[in-house]
CSV table of C-alpha atoms and ligand atoms in Angstrom, one decimal:
chain,number,residue,atom,x,y,z
G,635,MET,CA,-17.8,-28.9,5.3
G,636,ARG,CA,-15.8,-25.9,6.5
G,637,ASN,CA,-17.4,-23.0,8.2
G,638,THR,CA,-18.3,-20.1,5.9
G,639,VAL,CA,-18.0,-16.4,6.3
G,640,THR,CA,-21.9,-16.3,6.3
G,641,LYS,CA,-21.9,-18.7,9.3
G,642,ILE,CA,-19.4,-16.5,11.2
G,643,LEU,CA,-21.5,-13.4,10.5
G,644,ARG,CA,-24.6,-15.3,11.7
G,645,MET,CA,-22.9,-16.1,14.9
G,646,LYS,CA,-22.7,-12.4,15.8
G,647,LYS,CA,-26.4,-12.0,15.2
G,648,ALA,CA,-27.2,-15.1,17.2
G,649,ASN,CA,-25.0,-13.9,20.1
G,650,LYS,CA,-22.8,-17.0,19.8
G,651,LYS,CA,-19.1,-16.4,20.7
G,652,ILE,CA,-16.6,-17.1,18.0
G,653,VAL,CA,-13.5,-19.2,18.9
G,654,MET,CA,-10.4,-18.5,16.8
G,655,LEU,CA,-6.9,-20.0,17.4
G,656,THR,CA,-3.7,-20.1,15.5
G,657,ALA,CA,-2.0,-23.0,13.9
G,658,TYR,CA,1.1,-23.4,11.8
G,659,ASP,CA,1.3,-27.1,11.0
G,660,TYR,CA,-0.8,-30.1,10.2
G,661,PRO,CA,-1.0,-32.0,13.5
G,662,PHE,CA,-1.8,-28.8,15.5
G,663,ALA,CA,-4.4,-27.7,13.0
G,664,ARG,CA,-6.0,-31.1,13.1
G,665,ILE,CA,-6.3,-31.0,16.9
G,666,LEU,CA,-7.9,-27.5,16.9
G,667,ASP,CA,-10.3,-28.5,14.1
G,668,GLU,CA,-11.4,-31.7,15.9
G,669,ALA,CA,-11.8,-29.7,19.1
G,670,GLN,CA,-14.3,-27.4,17.1
G,671,ALA,CA,-12.5,-24.1,16.9
G,672,ASP,CA,-14.7,-21.9,14.6
G,673,ILE,CA,-11.7,-20.2,12.8
G,674,VAL,CA,-8.1,-21.4,12.4
G,675,LEU,CA,-5.7,-18.6,11.7
G,676,ILE,CA,-2.3,-19.1,10.2
G,677,GLY,CA,-0.9,-16.1,12.0
G,678,ASP,CA,2.3,-14.4,11.1
G,679,SER,CA,3.1,-14.9,14.7
G,680,LEU,CA,4.6,-18.0,13.0
G,681,ALA,CA,7.7,-15.8,13.0
G,682,ASN,CA,8.0,-15.6,16.8
G,683,VAL,CA,6.5,-18.8,18.0
G,684,ALA,CA,7.6,-21.3,15.4
G,685,LEU,CA,10.5,-19.9,13.5
G,686,GLY,CA,12.5,-18.2,16.3
G,687,LEU,CA,12.5,-14.7,14.7
G,688,ASP,CA,12.0,-11.5,16.6
G,689,ALA,CA,9.4,-9.8,14.4
G,690,THR,CA,6.4,-10.8,12.4
G,691,LYS,CA,7.6,-8.6,9.7
G,692,LYS,CA,10.4,-11.1,9.0
G,693,VAL,CA,8.2,-13.7,7.5
G,694,GLY,CA,7.3,-13.4,3.8
G,695,MET,CA,5.1,-15.2,1.3
G,696,PRO,CA,7.2,-18.4,1.0
G,697,GLU,CA,7.1,-19.2,4.8
G,698,MET,CA,3.4,-18.2,5.1
G,699,LEU,CA,2.3,-20.2,2.1
G,700,HIS,CA,4.3,-23.2,3.2
G,701,HIS,CA,2.6,-23.3,6.6
G,702,ALA,CA,-0.8,-22.3,5.3
G,703,LYS,CA,-0.8,-25.4,3.0
G,704,ALA,CA,0.0,-27.7,5.9
G,705,VAL,CA,-2.8,-26.2,8.1
G,706,SER,CA,-5.3,-26.3,5.2
G,707,ARG,CA,-4.7,-30.0,4.6
G,708,ALA,CA,-5.8,-30.7,8.1
G,709,VAL,CA,-8.9,-28.5,8.5
G,710,LYS,CA,-12.2,-29.9,7.6
G,711,ASN,CA,-14.7,-27.9,9.7
G,712,ALA,CA,-13.2,-24.5,10.7
G,713,LEU,CA,-12.9,-21.4,8.5
G,714,VAL,CA,-9.2,-21.1,7.5
G,715,VAL,CA,-7.7,-17.6,7.5
G,716,ALA,CA,-4.2,-16.7,6.5
G,717,ASP,CA,-2.3,-13.7,7.7
G,718,MET,CA,-0.9,-11.7,4.8
G,719,PRO,CA,2.7,-11.1,5.5
G,720,TYR,CA,3.8,-7.4,5.7
G,721,SER,CA,5.7,-7.5,2.4
G,722,ALA,CA,2.8,-9.0,0.6
G,723,TYR,CA,0.6,-5.9,0.9
G,724,GLN,CA,2.2,-3.1,2.9
G,725,THR,CA,5.4,-2.5,0.9
G,726,LYS,CA,3.8,-3.5,-2.4
G,727,PRO,CA,0.0,-2.7,-2.3
G,728,ASN,CA,-0.2,-3.4,-6.0
G,729,GLU,CA,0.7,-7.0,-5.5
G,730,SER,CA,-1.8,-7.6,-2.7
G,731,VAL,CA,-4.5,-9.2,-4.8
G,732,LYS,CA,-2.0,-11.5,-6.6
G,733,ASN,CA,-0.6,-12.6,-3.2
G,734,ALA,CA,-4.0,-13.0,-1.5
G,735,LYS,CA,-5.1,-15.2,-4.4
G,736,ARG,CA,-2.2,-17.5,-3.8
G,737,PHE,CA,-3.5,-18.2,-0.3
G,738,ILE,CA,-6.9,-19.0,-1.6
G,739,ARG,CA,-5.9,-21.0,-4.7
G,740,GLU,CA,-2.6,-22.7,-3.8
G,741,ALA,CA,-3.1,-23.1,0.0
G,742,ASN,CA,-6.8,-23.6,0.0
G,743,CYS,CA,-7.5,-20.9,2.6
G,744,ASP,CA,-10.9,-19.3,2.9
G,745,ALA,CA,-9.9,-15.8,3.7
G,746,VAL,CA,-6.9,-13.5,4.5
G,747,LYS,CA,-6.2,-11.1,7.3
G,748,ILE,CA,-4.5,-7.7,7.0
G,749,GLU,CA,-3.5,-5.2,9.6
G,750,TRP,CA,-4.4,-1.5,9.6
G,751,PHE,CA,-1.8,0.7,7.8
G,752,LYS,CA,-2.1,4.0,5.9
G,753,ASP,CA,-3.2,2.5,2.6
G,754,CYS,CA,-5.3,-0.3,3.9
G,755,ALA,CA,-8.6,1.1,2.8
G,756,LYS,CA,-7.4,0.9,-0.8
G,757,VAL,CA,-5.9,-2.6,-0.4
G,758,THR,CA,-9.0,-3.9,1.4
G,759,GLY,CA,-11.2,-2.5,-1.4
G,760,LYS,CA,-9.1,-4.1,-4.1
G,761,LEU,CA,-9.2,-7.5,-2.3
G,762,VAL,CA,-12.9,-7.4,-1.7
G,763,LYS,CA,-13.5,-6.4,-5.4
G,764,ALA,CA,-11.4,-9.5,-6.4
G,765,LYS,CA,-13.9,-11.5,-4.3
G,766,ILE,CA,-11.4,-12.3,-1.6
G,767,LYS,CA,-12.8,-12.6,2.0
G,768,VAL,CA,-10.9,-10.2,4.3
G,769,MET,CA,-10.5,-10.0,8.0
G,770,GLY,CA,-9.1,-6.7,9.4
G,771,HIS,CA,-6.9,-6.1,12.4
G,772,VAL,CA,-6.7,-2.9,14.5
G,773,GLY,CA,-5.4,-1.7,17.8
G,774,LEU,CA,-1.9,-3.1,18.4
G,775,THR,CA,-0.7,-4.1,14.9
G,776,PRO,CA,2.4,-6.2,15.4
G,777,GLN,CA,3.7,-5.8,11.8
G,778,THR,CA,4.3,-2.1,12.3
G,779,VAL,CA,4.6,-1.8,16.1
G,780,LYS,CA,7.6,-0.2,17.7
G,781,LYS,CA,6.7,-0.7,21.3
G,782,PHE,CA,4.3,-3.3,22.8
G,783,LYS,CA,1.7,-1.4,24.7
G,784,VAL,CA,-2.1,-1.0,25.0
G,785,ARG,CA,-3.5,1.2,22.3
G,786,GLY,CA,-6.6,3.5,22.5
G,787,SER,CA,-6.2,4.4,26.1
G,788,SER,CA,-6.8,8.1,25.4
G,789,ALA,CA,-10.0,9.4,23.8
G,790,ILE,CA,-8.1,10.7,20.7
G,791,GLU,CA,-6.4,7.4,20.1
G,792,ALA,CA,-9.6,5.4,20.9
G,793,LYS,CA,-11.5,7.5,18.3
G,794,LYS,CA,-8.9,6.7,15.7
G,795,ILE,CA,-9.1,3.0,16.3
G,796,ILE,CA,-13.0,3.1,16.2
G,797,ALA,CA,-12.7,4.9,12.8
G,798,GLN,CA,-10.2,2.4,11.5
G,799,ALA,CA,-12.5,-0.5,12.5
G,800,LYS,CA,-15.4,1.2,10.7
G,801,MET,CA,-13.3,1.7,7.7
G,802,PHE,CA,-12.6,-2.0,7.5
G,803,GLU,CA,-16.3,-2.7,7.7
G,804,ASP,CA,-17.2,-0.1,5.1
G,805,GLU,CA,-14.6,-1.6,2.7
G,806,GLY,CA,-16.2,-5.0,3.0
G,807,CYS,CA,-14.3,-7.0,5.7
G,808,PHE,CA,-16.3,-9.9,7.2
G,809,ALA,CA,-14.7,-9.7,10.7
G,810,ILE,CA,-12.1,-7.7,12.6
G,811,VAL,CA,-9.4,-8.5,15.1
G,812,LEU,CA,-9.1,-6.0,18.0
G,813,GLU,CA,-5.7,-6.4,19.7
G,814,CYS,CA,-4.6,-5.0,23.0
G,815,ILE,CA,-7.2,-2.2,23.5
G,816,PRO,CA,-9.3,-1.3,26.6
G,817,GLY,CA,-12.4,-3.4,27.0
G,818,GLU,CA,-14.5,-0.2,26.9
G,819,VAL,CA,-13.3,0.7,23.4
G,820,ALA,CA,-13.8,-2.9,22.1
G,821,LYS,CA,-17.3,-2.7,23.5
G,822,ILE,CA,-18.1,0.4,21.5
G,823,ILE,CA,-16.7,-1.1,18.3
G,824,THR,CA,-18.5,-4.4,18.8
G,825,LYS,CA,-21.8,-2.5,19.3
G,826,GLU,CA,-21.3,-0.2,16.3
G,827,LEU,CA,-20.2,-2.7,13.8
G,828,ARG,CA,-22.3,-5.3,12.0
G,829,ILE,CA,-19.4,-7.6,11.5
G,830,PRO,CA,-18.0,-9.7,14.3
G,831,THR,CA,-15.1,-8.4,16.5
G,832,ILE,CA,-12.5,-11.0,17.6
G,833,GLY,CA,-10.5,-9.8,20.6
G,834,ILE,CA,-7.0,-10.5,21.8
G,835,GLY,CA,-6.4,-8.5,24.9
G,836,ALA,CA,-9.5,-6.5,24.1
G,837,GLY,CA,-11.8,-7.6,27.0
G,838,LYS,CA,-14.9,-9.7,27.3
G,839,TYR,CA,-17.3,-7.7,25.1
G,840,CYS,CA,-16.0,-8.8,21.7
G,841,ASP,CA,-18.0,-11.3,19.6
G,842,GLY,CA,-15.2,-13.8,19.8
G,843,GLN,CA,-11.7,-14.4,21.2
G,844,VAL,CA,-8.4,-15.4,19.7
G,845,LEU,CA,-5.1,-16.5,21.3
G,846,VAL,CA,-1.8,-17.7,19.8
G,847,SER,CA,-1.9,-21.4,20.5
G,848,GLN,CA,1.7,-21.7,21.6
G,849,ASP,CA,0.9,-19.0,24.3
G,850,PHE,CA,-2.3,-20.6,25.8
G,851,LEU,CA,-0.7,-24.1,25.7
G,852,GLY,CA,2.5,-22.9,27.5
G,853,LEU,CA,4.8,-23.7,24.6
G,854,PHE,CA,6.3,-20.2,24.2
G,855,ASP,CA,7.7,-18.2,27.1
G,856,ARG,CA,9.9,-15.6,25.5
G,857,PHE,CA,7.1,-13.1,25.9
G,858,HIS,CA,4.1,-13.2,28.2
G,859,PRO,CA,1.6,-10.4,27.7
G,860,ARG,CA,-1.0,-9.9,30.4
G,861,PHE,CA,-3.9,-11.0,28.1
G,862,VAL,CA,-2.5,-14.5,27.7
G,863,LYS,CA,-4.2,-17.1,29.9
G,864,GLN,CA,-2.1,-20.3,30.0
G,865,TYR,CA,-4.5,-23.3,30.1
G,866,VAL,CA,-1.8,-26.0,30.3
G,867,ASN,CA,2.0,-26.0,30.5
G,868,LEU,CA,3.0,-28.2,27.6
G,869,SER,CA,6.6,-27.2,27.8
G,870,ALA,CA,6.9,-28.7,31.3
G,871,GLN,CA,5.1,-31.9,30.1
G,872,ILE,CA,7.4,-32.2,27.1
G,873,ASN,CA,10.4,-31.7,29.3
G,874,GLN,CA,9.2,-34.5,31.6
G,875,ALA,CA,8.7,-36.8,28.7
G,876,VAL,CA,12.2,-36.0,27.3
G,877,ASN,CA,13.7,-36.8,30.7
G,878,SER,CA,11.8,-40.1,30.9
G,879,PHE,CA,12.9,-41.1,27.4
G,880,SER,CA,16.6,-40.1,28.1
G,881,ARG,CA,16.6,-42.1,31.3
G,882,GLU,CA,15.2,-45.2,29.7
G,883,VAL,CA,17.5,-45.0,26.7
G,884,ARG,CA,20.6,-44.5,28.9
G,885,THR,CA,19.6,-47.4,31.2
G,886,GLY,CA,18.7,-49.7,28.3
G,887,LYS,CA,15.0,-49.9,29.4
G,888,PHE,CA,13.8,-48.6,26.0
G,889,PRO,CA,13.1,-50.1,23.6
G,890,ASP,CA,11.6,-53.2,25.3
G,891,ALA,CA,10.1,-56.3,23.7
G,892,LYS,CA,6.8,-54.6,23.2
G,893,HIS,CA,8.3,-51.8,21.1
G,894,SER,CA,10.7,-54.1,19.0
G,895,TYR,CA,10.4,-56.5,16.1
G,896,THR,CA,11.7,-60.1,16.1
G,897,MET,CA,12.6,-62.5,13.3
G,898,ASP,CA,11.9,-66.2,12.9
G,899,GLU,CA,14.9,-68.1,14.3
G,900,ARG,CA,15.3,-70.3,11.2
G,901,GLU,CA,15.6,-67.2,9.0
G,902,LEU,CA,18.0,-65.7,11.4
G,903,LYS,CA,20.3,-68.8,11.2
G,904,LYS,CA,20.5,-68.4,7.4
G,905,ILE,CA,22.1,-65.0,7.7
I,1470,LIG,O1,-0.3,-13.4,14.0
I,1470,LIG,C1,-1.2,-13.7,14.8
I,1470,LIG,O2,-1.1,-14.7,15.5
I,1470,LIG,C2,-2.3,-12.8,15.0
I,1470,LIG,C3,-3.2,-13.0,16.2
I,1470,LIG,C4,-2.5,-12.5,17.4
I,1470,LIG,C5,-4.5,-12.4,16.0
I,1470,LIG,O3,-2.4,-11.9,14.2
């Protein structure tokens, strides 16, 4: 059975760190799920790390739903959260409930995530009223960011982010992502909120951590923020495998008998 929002909330109380990772397709989601990630996020980072686009704003409902369905098919144990694309709630807040329900009903997701924007209290309230589980996202919010930089370094900016996080909790979110803010600010938010905080570039005091899978696995090198720790360099390993395959194909070493099918000789003679 998949993790529930109640279980994720209990993890904060029990002081158990929450592990969240992104997935965009079936095989990846299966690996993360079998490796016991607590939450699998279909991030709109899909735009950058899987579709070759230069902004998360450039993916819409069709792309997000398509990938959410693939991920959902694979996940048996983790909580599945889908990022609401920018156009699904920021440009048309009135359509946010209808769009969020598509992630739950059509793609079998358990919850949606939305980033902070000026009308997000209203949108969160509507979603929660419609019984949709919502995860908030404050700090650096990629859908509306103009420049990639740490947020909340000044007291004025930090206070704004703390207030936004509280707003998400008050409107009924079950968790909140804190992106690219000083550890001290994340510590205050984590202490003040009842709901879990999940950090990305927000230091060690959060209740959980998330990374974009392509980043921590070394599959995406177009952008390398300081907060990404690369645990393996899969690009290099894939490159080596491609070189081995190419060499064996070009020299006739592959396919060998072990990887080929044969036919009964008598049958062959009849052809
Ligand atoms: O889109 C995404 O992958 C995200 C994570 C960075 C939290 O929002």
